[in-house]
Tab-separated table of C-alpha atoms and ligand atoms in Angstrom:
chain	number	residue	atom	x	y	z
A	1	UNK	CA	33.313	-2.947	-37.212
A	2	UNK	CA	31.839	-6.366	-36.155
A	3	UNK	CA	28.270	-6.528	-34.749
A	4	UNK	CA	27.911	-8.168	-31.315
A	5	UNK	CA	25.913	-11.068	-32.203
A	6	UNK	CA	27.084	-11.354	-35.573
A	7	UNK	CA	26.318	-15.013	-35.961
A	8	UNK	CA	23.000	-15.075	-34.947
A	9	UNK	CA	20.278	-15.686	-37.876
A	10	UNK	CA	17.993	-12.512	-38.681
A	11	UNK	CA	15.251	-14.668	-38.421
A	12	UNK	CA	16.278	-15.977	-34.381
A	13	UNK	CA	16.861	-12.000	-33.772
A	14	UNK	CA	13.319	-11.068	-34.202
A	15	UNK	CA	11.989	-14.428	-32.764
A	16	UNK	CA	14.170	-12.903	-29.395
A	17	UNK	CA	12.804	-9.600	-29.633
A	18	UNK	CA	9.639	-11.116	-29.317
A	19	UNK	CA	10.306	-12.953	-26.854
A	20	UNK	CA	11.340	-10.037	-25.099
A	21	UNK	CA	8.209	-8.315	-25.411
A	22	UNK	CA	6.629	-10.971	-23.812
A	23	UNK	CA	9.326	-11.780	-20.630
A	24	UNK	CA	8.341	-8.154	-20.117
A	25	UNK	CA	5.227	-7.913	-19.913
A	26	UNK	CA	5.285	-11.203	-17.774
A	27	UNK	CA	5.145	-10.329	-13.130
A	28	UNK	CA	4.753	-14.360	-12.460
A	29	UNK	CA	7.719	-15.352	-11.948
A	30	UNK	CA	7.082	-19.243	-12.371
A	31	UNK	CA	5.088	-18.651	-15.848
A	32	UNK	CA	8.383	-16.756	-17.141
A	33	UNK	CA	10.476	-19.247	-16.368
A	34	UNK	CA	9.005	-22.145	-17.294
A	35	UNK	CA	8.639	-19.659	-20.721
A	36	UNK	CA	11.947	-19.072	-20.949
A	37	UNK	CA	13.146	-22.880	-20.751
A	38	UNK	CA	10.268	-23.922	-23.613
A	39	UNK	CA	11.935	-21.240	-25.707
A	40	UNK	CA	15.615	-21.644	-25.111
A	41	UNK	CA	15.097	-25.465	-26.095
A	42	UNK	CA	13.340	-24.246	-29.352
A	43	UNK	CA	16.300	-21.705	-30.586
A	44	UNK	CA	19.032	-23.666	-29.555
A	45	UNK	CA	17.918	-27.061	-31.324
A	46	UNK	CA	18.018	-29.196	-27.578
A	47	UNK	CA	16.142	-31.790	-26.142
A	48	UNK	CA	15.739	-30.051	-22.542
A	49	UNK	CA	16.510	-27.021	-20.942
A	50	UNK	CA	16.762	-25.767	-17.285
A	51	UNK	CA	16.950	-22.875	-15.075
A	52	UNK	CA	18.859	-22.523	-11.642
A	53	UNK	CA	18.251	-18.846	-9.640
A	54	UNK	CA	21.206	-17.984	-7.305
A	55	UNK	CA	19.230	-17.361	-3.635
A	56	UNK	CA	22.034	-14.691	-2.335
A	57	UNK	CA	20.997	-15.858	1.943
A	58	UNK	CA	22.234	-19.306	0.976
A	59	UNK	CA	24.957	-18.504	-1.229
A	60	UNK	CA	23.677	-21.634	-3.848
A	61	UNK	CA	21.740	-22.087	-6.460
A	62	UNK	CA	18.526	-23.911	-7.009
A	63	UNK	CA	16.337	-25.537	-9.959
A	64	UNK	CA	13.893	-23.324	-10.585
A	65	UNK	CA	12.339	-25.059	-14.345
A	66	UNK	CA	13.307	-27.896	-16.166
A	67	UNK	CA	11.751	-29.055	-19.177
A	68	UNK	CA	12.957	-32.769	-19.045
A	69	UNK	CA	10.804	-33.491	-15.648
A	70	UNK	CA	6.682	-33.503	-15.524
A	71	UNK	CA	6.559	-32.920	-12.095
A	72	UNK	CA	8.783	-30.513	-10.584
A	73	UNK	CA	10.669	-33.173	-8.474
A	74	UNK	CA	13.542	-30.782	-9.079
A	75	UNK	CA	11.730	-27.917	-7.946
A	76	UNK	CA	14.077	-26.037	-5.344
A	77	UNK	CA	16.743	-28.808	-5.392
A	78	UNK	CA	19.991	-26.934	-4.353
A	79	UNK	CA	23.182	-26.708	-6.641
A	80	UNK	CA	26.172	-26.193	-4.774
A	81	UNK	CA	28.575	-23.156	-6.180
A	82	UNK	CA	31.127	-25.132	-6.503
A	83	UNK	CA	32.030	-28.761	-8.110
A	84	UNK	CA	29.113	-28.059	-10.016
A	85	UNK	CA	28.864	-26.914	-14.070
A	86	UNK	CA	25.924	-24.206	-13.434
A	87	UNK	CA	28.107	-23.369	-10.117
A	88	UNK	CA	31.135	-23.168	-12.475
A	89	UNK	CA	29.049	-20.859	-15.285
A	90	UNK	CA	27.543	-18.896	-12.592
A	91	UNK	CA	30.832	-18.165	-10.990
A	92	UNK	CA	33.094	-17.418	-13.948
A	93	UNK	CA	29.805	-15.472	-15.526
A	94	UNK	CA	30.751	-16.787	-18.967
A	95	UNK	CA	29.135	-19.109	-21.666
A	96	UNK	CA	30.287	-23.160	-21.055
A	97	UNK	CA	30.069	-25.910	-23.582
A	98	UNK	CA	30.581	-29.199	-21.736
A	99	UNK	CA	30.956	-31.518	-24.902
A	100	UNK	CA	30.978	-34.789	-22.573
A	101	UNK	CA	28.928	-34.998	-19.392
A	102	UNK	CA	30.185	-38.059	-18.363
A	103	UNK	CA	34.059	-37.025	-18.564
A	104	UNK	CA	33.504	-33.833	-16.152
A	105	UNK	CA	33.990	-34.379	-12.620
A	106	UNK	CA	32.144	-31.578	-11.646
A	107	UNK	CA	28.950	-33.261	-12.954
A	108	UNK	CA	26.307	-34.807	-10.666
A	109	UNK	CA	24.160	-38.076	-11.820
A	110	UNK	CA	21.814	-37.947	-9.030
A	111	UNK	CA	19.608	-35.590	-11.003
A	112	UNK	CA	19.004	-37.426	-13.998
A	113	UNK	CA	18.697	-40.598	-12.247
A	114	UNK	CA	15.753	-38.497	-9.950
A	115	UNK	CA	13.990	-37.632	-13.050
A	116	UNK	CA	15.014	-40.600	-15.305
A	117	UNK	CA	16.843	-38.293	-17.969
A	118	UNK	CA	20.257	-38.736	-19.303
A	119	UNK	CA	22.319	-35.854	-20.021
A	120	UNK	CA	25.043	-36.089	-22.395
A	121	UNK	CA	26.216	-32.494	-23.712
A	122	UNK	CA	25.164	-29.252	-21.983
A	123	UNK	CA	25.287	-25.443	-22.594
A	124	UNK	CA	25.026	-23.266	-19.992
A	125	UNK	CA	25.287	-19.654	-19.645
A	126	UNK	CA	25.250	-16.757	-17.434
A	127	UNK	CA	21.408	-15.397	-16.576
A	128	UNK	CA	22.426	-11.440	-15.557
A	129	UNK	CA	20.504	-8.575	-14.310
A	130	UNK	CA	20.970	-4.701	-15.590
A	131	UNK	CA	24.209	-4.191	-13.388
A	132	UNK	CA	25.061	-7.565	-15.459
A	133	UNK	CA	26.081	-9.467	-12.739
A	134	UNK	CA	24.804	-13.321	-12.538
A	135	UNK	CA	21.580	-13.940	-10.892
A	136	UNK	CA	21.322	-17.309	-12.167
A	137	UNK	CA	21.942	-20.098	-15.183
A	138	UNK	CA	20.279	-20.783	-18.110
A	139	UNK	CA	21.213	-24.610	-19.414
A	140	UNK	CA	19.927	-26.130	-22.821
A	141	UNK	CA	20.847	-30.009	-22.287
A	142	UNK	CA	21.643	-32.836	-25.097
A	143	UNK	CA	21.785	-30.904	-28.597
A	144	UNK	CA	19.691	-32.495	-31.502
A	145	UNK	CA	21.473	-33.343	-34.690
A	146	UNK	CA	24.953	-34.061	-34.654
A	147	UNK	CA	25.110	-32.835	-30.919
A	148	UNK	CA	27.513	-30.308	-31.322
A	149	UNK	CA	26.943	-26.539	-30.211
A	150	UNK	CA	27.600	-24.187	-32.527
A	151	UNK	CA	28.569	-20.105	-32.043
A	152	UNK	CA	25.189	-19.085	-32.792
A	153	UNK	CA	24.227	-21.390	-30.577
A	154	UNK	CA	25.670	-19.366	-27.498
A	155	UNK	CA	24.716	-16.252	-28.778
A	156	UNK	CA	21.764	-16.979	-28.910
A	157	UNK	CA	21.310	-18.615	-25.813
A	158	UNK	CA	23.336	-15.750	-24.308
A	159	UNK	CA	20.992	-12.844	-25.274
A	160	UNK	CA	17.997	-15.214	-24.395
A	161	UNK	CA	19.516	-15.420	-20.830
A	162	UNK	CA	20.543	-11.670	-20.476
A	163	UNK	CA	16.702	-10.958	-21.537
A	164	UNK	CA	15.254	-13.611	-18.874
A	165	UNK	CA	17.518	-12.453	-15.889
A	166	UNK	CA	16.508	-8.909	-16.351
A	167	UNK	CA	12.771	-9.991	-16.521
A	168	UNK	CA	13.501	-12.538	-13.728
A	169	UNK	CA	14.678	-9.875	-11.412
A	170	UNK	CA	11.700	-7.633	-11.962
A	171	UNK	CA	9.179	-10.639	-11.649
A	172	UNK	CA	11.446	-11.657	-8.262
A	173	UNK	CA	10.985	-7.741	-7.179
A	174	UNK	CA	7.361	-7.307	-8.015
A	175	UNK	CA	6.663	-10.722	-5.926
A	176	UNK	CA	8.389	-9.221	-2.903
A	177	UNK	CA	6.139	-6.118	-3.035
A	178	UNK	CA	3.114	-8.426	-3.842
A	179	UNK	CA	3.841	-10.181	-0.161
A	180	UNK	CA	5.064	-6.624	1.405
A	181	UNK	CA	1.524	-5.334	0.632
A	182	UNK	CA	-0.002	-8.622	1.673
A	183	UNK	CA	2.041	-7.952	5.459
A	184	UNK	CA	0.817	-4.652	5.523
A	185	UNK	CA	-3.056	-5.362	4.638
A	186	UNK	CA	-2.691	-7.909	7.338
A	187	UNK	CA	-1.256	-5.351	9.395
A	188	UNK	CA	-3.781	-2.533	8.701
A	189	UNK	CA	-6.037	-5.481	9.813
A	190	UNK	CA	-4.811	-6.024	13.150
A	191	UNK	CA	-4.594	-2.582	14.079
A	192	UNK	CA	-8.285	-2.082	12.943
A	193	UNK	CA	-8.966	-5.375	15.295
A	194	UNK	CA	-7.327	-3.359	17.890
A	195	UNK	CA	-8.938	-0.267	17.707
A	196	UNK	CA	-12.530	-1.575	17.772
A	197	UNK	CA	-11.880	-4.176	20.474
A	198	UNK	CA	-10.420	-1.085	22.707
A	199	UNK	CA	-12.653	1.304	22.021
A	200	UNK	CA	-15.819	-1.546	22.690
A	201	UNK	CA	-14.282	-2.988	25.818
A	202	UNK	CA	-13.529	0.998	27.542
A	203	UNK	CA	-17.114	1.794	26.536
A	204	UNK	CA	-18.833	-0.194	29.360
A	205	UNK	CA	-16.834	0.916	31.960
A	206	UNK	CA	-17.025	5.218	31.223
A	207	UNK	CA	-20.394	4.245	30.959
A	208	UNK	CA	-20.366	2.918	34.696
A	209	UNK	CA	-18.092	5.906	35.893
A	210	UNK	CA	-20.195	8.170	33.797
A	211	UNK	CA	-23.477	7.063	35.602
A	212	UNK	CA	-22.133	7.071	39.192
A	213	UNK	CA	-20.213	10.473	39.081
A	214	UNK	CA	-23.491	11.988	37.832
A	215	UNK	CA	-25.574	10.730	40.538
A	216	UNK	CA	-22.996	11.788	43.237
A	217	UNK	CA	-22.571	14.751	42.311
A	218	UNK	CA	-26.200	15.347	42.540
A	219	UNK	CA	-25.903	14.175	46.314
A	220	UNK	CA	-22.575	16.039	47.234
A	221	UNK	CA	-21.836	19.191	48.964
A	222	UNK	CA	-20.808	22.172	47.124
A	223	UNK	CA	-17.047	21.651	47.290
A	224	UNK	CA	-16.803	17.438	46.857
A	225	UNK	CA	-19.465	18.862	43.607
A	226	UNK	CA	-16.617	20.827	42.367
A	227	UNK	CA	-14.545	17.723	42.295
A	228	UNK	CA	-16.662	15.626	41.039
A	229	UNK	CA	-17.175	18.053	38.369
A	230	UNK	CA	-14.079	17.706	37.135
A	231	UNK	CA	-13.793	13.582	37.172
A	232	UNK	CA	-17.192	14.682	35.082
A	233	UNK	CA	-15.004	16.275	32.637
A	234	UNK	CA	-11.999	14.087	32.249
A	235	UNK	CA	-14.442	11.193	31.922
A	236	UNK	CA	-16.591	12.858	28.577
A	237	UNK	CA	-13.889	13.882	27.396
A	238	UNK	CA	-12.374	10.282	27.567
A	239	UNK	CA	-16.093	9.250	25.847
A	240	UNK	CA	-14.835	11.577	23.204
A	241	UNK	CA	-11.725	10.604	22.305
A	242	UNK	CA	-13.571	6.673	22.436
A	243	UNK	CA	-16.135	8.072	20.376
A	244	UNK	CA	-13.288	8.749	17.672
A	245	UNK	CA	-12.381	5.479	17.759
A	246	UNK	CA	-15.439	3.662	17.555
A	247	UNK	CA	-15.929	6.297	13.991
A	248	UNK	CA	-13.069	4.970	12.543
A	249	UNK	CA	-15.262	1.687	12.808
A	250	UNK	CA	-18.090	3.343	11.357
A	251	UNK	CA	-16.472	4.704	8.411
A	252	UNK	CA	-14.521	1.295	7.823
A	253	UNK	CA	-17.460	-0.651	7.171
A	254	UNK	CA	-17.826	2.129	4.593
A	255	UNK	CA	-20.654	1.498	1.976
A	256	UNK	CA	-22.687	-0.767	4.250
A	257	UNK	CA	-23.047	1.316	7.087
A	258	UNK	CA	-24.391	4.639	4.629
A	259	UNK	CA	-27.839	5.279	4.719
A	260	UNK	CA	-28.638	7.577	1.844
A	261	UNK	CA	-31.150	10.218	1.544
A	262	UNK	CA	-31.986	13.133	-0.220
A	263	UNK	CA	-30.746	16.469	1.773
A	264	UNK	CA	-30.696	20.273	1.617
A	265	UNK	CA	-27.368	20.545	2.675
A	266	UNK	CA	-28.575	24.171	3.666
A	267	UNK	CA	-30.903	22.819	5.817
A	268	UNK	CA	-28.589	20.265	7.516
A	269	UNK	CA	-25.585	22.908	8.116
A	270	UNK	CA	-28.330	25.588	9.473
A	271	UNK	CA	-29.669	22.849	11.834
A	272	UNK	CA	-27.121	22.255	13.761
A	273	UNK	CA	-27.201	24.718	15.521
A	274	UNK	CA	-23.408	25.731	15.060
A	275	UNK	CA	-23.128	28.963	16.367
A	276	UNK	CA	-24.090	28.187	19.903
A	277	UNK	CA	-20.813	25.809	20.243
A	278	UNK	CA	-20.224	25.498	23.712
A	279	UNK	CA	-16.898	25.378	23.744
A	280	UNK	CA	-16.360	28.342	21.211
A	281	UNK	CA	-18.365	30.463	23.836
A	282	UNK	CA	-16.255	28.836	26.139
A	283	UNK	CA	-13.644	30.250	24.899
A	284	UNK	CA	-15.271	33.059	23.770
A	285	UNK	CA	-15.083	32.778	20.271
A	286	UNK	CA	-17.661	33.697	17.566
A	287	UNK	CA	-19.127	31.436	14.850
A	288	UNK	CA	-20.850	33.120	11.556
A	289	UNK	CA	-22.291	31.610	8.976
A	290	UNK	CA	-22.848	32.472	4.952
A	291	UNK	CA	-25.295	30.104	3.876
A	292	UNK	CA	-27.570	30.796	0.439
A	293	UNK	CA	-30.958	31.528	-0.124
A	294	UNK	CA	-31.221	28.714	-2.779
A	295	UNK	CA	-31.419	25.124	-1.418
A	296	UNK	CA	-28.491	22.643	-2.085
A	297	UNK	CA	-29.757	18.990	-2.744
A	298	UNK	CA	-27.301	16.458	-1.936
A	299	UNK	CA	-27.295	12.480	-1.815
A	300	UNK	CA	-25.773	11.638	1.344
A	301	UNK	CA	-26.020	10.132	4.996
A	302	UNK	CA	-26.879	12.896	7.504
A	303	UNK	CA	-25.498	11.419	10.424
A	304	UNK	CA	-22.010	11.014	8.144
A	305	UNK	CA	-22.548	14.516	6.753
A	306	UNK	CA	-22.894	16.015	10.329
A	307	UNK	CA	-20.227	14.041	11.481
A	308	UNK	CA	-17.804	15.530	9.219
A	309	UNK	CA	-18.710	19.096	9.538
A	310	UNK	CA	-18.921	18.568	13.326
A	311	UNK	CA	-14.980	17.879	13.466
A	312	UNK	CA	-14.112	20.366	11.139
A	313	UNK	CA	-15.779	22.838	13.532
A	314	UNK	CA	-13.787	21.218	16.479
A	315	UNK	CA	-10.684	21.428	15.200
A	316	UNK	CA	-11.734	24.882	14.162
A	317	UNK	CA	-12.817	25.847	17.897
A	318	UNK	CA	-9.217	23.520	19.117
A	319	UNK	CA	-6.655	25.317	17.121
A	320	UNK	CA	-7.684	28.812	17.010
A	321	UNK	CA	-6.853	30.852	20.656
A	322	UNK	CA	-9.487	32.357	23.133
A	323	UNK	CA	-11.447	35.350	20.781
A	324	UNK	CA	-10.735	34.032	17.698
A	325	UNK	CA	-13.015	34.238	14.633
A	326	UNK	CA	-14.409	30.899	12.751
A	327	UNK	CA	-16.310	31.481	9.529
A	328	UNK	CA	-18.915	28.567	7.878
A	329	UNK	CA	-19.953	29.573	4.038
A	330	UNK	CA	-22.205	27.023	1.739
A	331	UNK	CA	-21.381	27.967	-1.727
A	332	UNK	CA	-22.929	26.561	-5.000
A	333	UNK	CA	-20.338	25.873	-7.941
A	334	UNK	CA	-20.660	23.832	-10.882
A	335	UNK	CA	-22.432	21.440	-10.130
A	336	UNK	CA	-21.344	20.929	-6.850
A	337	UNK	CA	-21.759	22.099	-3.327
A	338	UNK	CA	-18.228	23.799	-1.922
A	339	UNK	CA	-18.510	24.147	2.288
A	340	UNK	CA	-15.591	25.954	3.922
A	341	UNK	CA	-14.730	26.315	7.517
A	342	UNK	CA	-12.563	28.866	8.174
A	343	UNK	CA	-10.615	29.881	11.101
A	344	UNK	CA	-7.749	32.374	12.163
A	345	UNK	CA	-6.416	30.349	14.746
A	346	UNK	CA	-2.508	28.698	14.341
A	347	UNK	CA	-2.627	27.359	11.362
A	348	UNK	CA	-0.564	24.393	9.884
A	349	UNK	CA	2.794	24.200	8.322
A	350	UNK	CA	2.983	23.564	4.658
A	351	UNK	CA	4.671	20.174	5.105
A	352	UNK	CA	2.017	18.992	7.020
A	353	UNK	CA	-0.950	20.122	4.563
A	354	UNK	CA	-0.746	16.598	3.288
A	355	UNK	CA	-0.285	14.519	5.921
A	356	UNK	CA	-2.960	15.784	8.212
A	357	UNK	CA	-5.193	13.391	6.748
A	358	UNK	CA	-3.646	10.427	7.514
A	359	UNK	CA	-4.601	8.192	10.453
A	360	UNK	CA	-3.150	9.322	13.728
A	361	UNK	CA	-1.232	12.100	12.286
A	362	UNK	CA	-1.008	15.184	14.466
A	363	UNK	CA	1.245	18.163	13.449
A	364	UNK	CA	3.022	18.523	17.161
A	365	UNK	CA	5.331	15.743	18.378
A	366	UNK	CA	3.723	13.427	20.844
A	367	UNK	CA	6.308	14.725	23.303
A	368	UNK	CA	5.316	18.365	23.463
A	369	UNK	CA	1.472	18.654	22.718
A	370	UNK	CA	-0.482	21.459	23.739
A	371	UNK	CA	-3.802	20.034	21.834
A	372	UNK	CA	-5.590	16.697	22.812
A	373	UNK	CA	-6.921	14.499	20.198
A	374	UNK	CA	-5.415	11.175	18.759
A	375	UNK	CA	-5.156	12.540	15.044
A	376	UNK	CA	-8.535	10.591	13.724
A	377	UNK	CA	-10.719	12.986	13.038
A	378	UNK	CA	-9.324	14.569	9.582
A	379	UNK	CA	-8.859	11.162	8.530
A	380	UNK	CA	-12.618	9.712	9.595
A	381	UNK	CA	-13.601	13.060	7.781
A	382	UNK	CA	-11.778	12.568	4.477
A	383	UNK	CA	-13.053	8.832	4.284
A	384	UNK	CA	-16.346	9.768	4.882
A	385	UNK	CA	-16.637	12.461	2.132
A	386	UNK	CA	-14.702	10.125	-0.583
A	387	UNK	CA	-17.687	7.532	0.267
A	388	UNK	CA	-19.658	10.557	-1.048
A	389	UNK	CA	-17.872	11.147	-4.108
A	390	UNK	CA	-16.520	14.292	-2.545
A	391	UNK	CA	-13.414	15.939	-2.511
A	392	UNK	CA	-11.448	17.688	1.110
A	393	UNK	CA	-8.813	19.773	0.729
A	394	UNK	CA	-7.230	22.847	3.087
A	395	UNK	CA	-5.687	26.116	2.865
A	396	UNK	CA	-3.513	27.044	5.715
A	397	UNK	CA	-0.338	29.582	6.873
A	398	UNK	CA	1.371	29.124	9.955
A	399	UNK	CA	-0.103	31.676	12.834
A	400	UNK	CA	-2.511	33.284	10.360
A	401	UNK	CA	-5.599	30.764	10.564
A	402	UNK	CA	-6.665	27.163	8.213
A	403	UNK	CA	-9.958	27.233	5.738
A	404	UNK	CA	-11.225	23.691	5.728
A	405	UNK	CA	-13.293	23.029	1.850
A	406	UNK	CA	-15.457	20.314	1.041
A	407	UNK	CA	-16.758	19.771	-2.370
A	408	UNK	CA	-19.971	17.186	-2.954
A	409	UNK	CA	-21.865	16.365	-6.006
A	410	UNK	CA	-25.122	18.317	-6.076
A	411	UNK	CA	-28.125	16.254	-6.813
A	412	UNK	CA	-29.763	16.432	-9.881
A	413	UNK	CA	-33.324	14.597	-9.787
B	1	LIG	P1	-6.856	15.559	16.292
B	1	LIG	O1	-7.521	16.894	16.200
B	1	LIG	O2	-7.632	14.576	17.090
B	1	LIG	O3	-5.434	15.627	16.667
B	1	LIG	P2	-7.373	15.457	13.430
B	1	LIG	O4	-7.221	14.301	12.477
B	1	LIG	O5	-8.716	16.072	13.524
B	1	LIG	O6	-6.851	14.930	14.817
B	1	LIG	O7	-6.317	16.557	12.994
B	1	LIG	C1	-4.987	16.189	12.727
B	1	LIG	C2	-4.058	17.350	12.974
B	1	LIG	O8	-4.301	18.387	12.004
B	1	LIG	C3	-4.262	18.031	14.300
B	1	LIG	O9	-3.572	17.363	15.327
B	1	LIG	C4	-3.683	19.412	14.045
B	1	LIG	O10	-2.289	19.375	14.140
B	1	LIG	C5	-4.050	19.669	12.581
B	1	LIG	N1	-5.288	20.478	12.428
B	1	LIG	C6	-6.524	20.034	12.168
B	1	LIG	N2	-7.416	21.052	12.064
B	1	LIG	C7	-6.714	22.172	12.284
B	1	LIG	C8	-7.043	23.583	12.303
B	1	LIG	N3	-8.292	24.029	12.088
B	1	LIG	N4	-6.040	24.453	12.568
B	1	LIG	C9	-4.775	24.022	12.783
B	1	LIG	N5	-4.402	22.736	12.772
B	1	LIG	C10	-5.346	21.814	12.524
């Protein structure tokens, strides 16, 4: 049985698995390659070597490194497939020896004379990726010595270039999700623009409707009162769904906006005052409460802490039907302080449990809502209790009701 790369030296081998190592470890993609050409004109014996990446929209290649030029003049000059030697390498995906530059018509002078090189004998073979099909070529140019290639000399070259178009591939792919994650910051960006422009410039205006539909109503008869009662209605609820909005500012600015204090979290969830909800008398539901005797010291920012237990009660009071049953408990455990809210209203599908937490995610289809809301709140209330070192999770079956749990560091003076 013959070993594949029988000719090469034991001690090139391990110089190659080394050089592995490293391509691998390597995500730039121009500090690989400019690697890779040093290298290949170190094992091979040459006095240059080059690389040319195939760009698959153009259907050419193009220099990528070449280690006879200082200053990248060749940089992204294009190689035509065809009546070219890397276009004939690339295209036949097999090792070339061209003994005699001069006597191939396929080869092009312009380059050398752009970087004042002359090539006289080249190597050049195949750069593939796992599939092993061609992404490129890998040339080592004018061999030292008697200027003759050798078998080992491909070989060598050969596994060199099969390592280096793997790596180049993954360097290529990690780039593209480098600038896909760039689009999308920029992206998240604009949207956050958007939201707190909005929600500024309709602020002024409810304000204005707000102010006049209050004082007419004060100066109406009983039935235009009734009317104006409910332009009342629309319009706070309108402030509401602003208010939202202008959170998601709030809790974007994050660390700067928190004002930290110490806080008996007993004292802050007794305080406000949750079982005389409005709208959960409203709809005639009751709130209890299970709070201990013990107080539970937290660091935090009231108004954030409020904020966040306020919309877990509203969605509480929102999804759960006219009579329903919503349960608060403040629980001590190890070390931290656990606060449920609990309702058996219509609970949330498993496949949603997740995603509810996400911006604008709302479990019904835009289409057929029965539930206002713009699917902010869950995800102002998860950011606000991470920027307390908390933790939010929920429990939840369809129809049977949803317990809400937030866990936060108790603090230890
Ligand atoms: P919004 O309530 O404004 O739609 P949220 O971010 O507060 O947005 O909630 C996202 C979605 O999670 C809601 O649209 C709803 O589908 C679901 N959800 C939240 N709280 C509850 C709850 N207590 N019971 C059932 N579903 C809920």
């Amino acid at each position: 049985m013959s070993l594949p790369f029988k000719d090469v030296n034991p001690q090139k081998l391990s110089r190659l698995v080394e050089i592995s190592r490293i391509l691998n470890s390597a995500t730039s993609l121009s500090h690989l390659l400019n690697y890779i050409i040093g290298e290949a004109a170190k094992l091979i014996d040459t006095e240059a070597a080059s690389i040319l990446l195939f760009d698959s929209r153009t259907r050419q290649l193009y220099f990528m490194a070449a280690s006879n030029e200082d200053h990248g003049q060749l940089t992204r000059t294009p190689v035509p497939l065809d009546n070219s030697i890397a276009g004939a390498v690339f295209q036949a995906n097999r090792p070339m020896i061209i003994k005699d530059v001069t006597k191939d018509a396929r080869w092009n002078q312009d380059i050398d004379q752009a970087i004042h090189f002359q090539t006289h004998n080249i190597l050049g073979v195949p750069m593939r990726n796992v599939k092993r099909r061609p992404v490129g070529v890998l040339e080592a140019i004018n061999k030292q010595g008697d200027g003759h290639f050798q078998v080992e000399d491909i070989e060598t070259l050969s596994i060199l270039a099969d390592i280096a178009g793997v790596a180049v591939e993954k360097a290529r792919l990690i780039e593209e999700l480098r600038r896909a994650n760039r689009e999308l910051s920029e992206l998240d960006q604009i949207k956050s623009d958007f939201i707190s422009i909005a929600s500024h410039e309709l602020r002024t205006p409810l304000s204005v409707i707000l102010g006049y539909v209050s004082f007419l109503r004060e100066e109406a008869d009983p039935e235009m009162a009734s009317q104006l009662n409910n332009v009342m209605d629309a319009a706070v609820h309108l402030r509401t769904l602003i208010q939202d909005m202008v959170n998601l500012r709030y809790v974007d600015a994050g660390e700067d906006r928190r004002q930290q204090e110490r806080l008996n979290l007993v004292d802050v969830v007794r305080e406000m005052s949750l079982q005389r909800d409005e709208t959960a008398a409203a709809k005639q539901q009751t709130i209890t409460l299970d709070l201990p005797s013990t107080p539970l010291p937290i660091l935090g920012d009231r108004g954030m802490i409020e904020m966040i237990i306020n919309n877990l009660i509203n969605n509480a009071v929102k999804f759960t039907p006219n009579n329903g049953r919503i349960h608060v408990a403040l629980v001590p455990k190890d070390g931290e302080a656990w606060l449920s809210v609990a309702d058996n209203g219509i609970g949330i599908p498993r496949k949603d449990l997740d995603r509810i937490f996400r911006r604008f995610y709302q479990v019904e289809s835009v289409l057929r809502r029965r539930y206002e809301g713009m699917g902010l709140g869950l995800s102002i209330v998860k950011d606000l209790v991470e920027l307390h070192n908390g933790r939010i999770w929920v429990e939840s079956k369809k129809q049977a009701g949803s317990r809400f749990t937030i866990a936060l560091p108790l603090h230890q003076r």
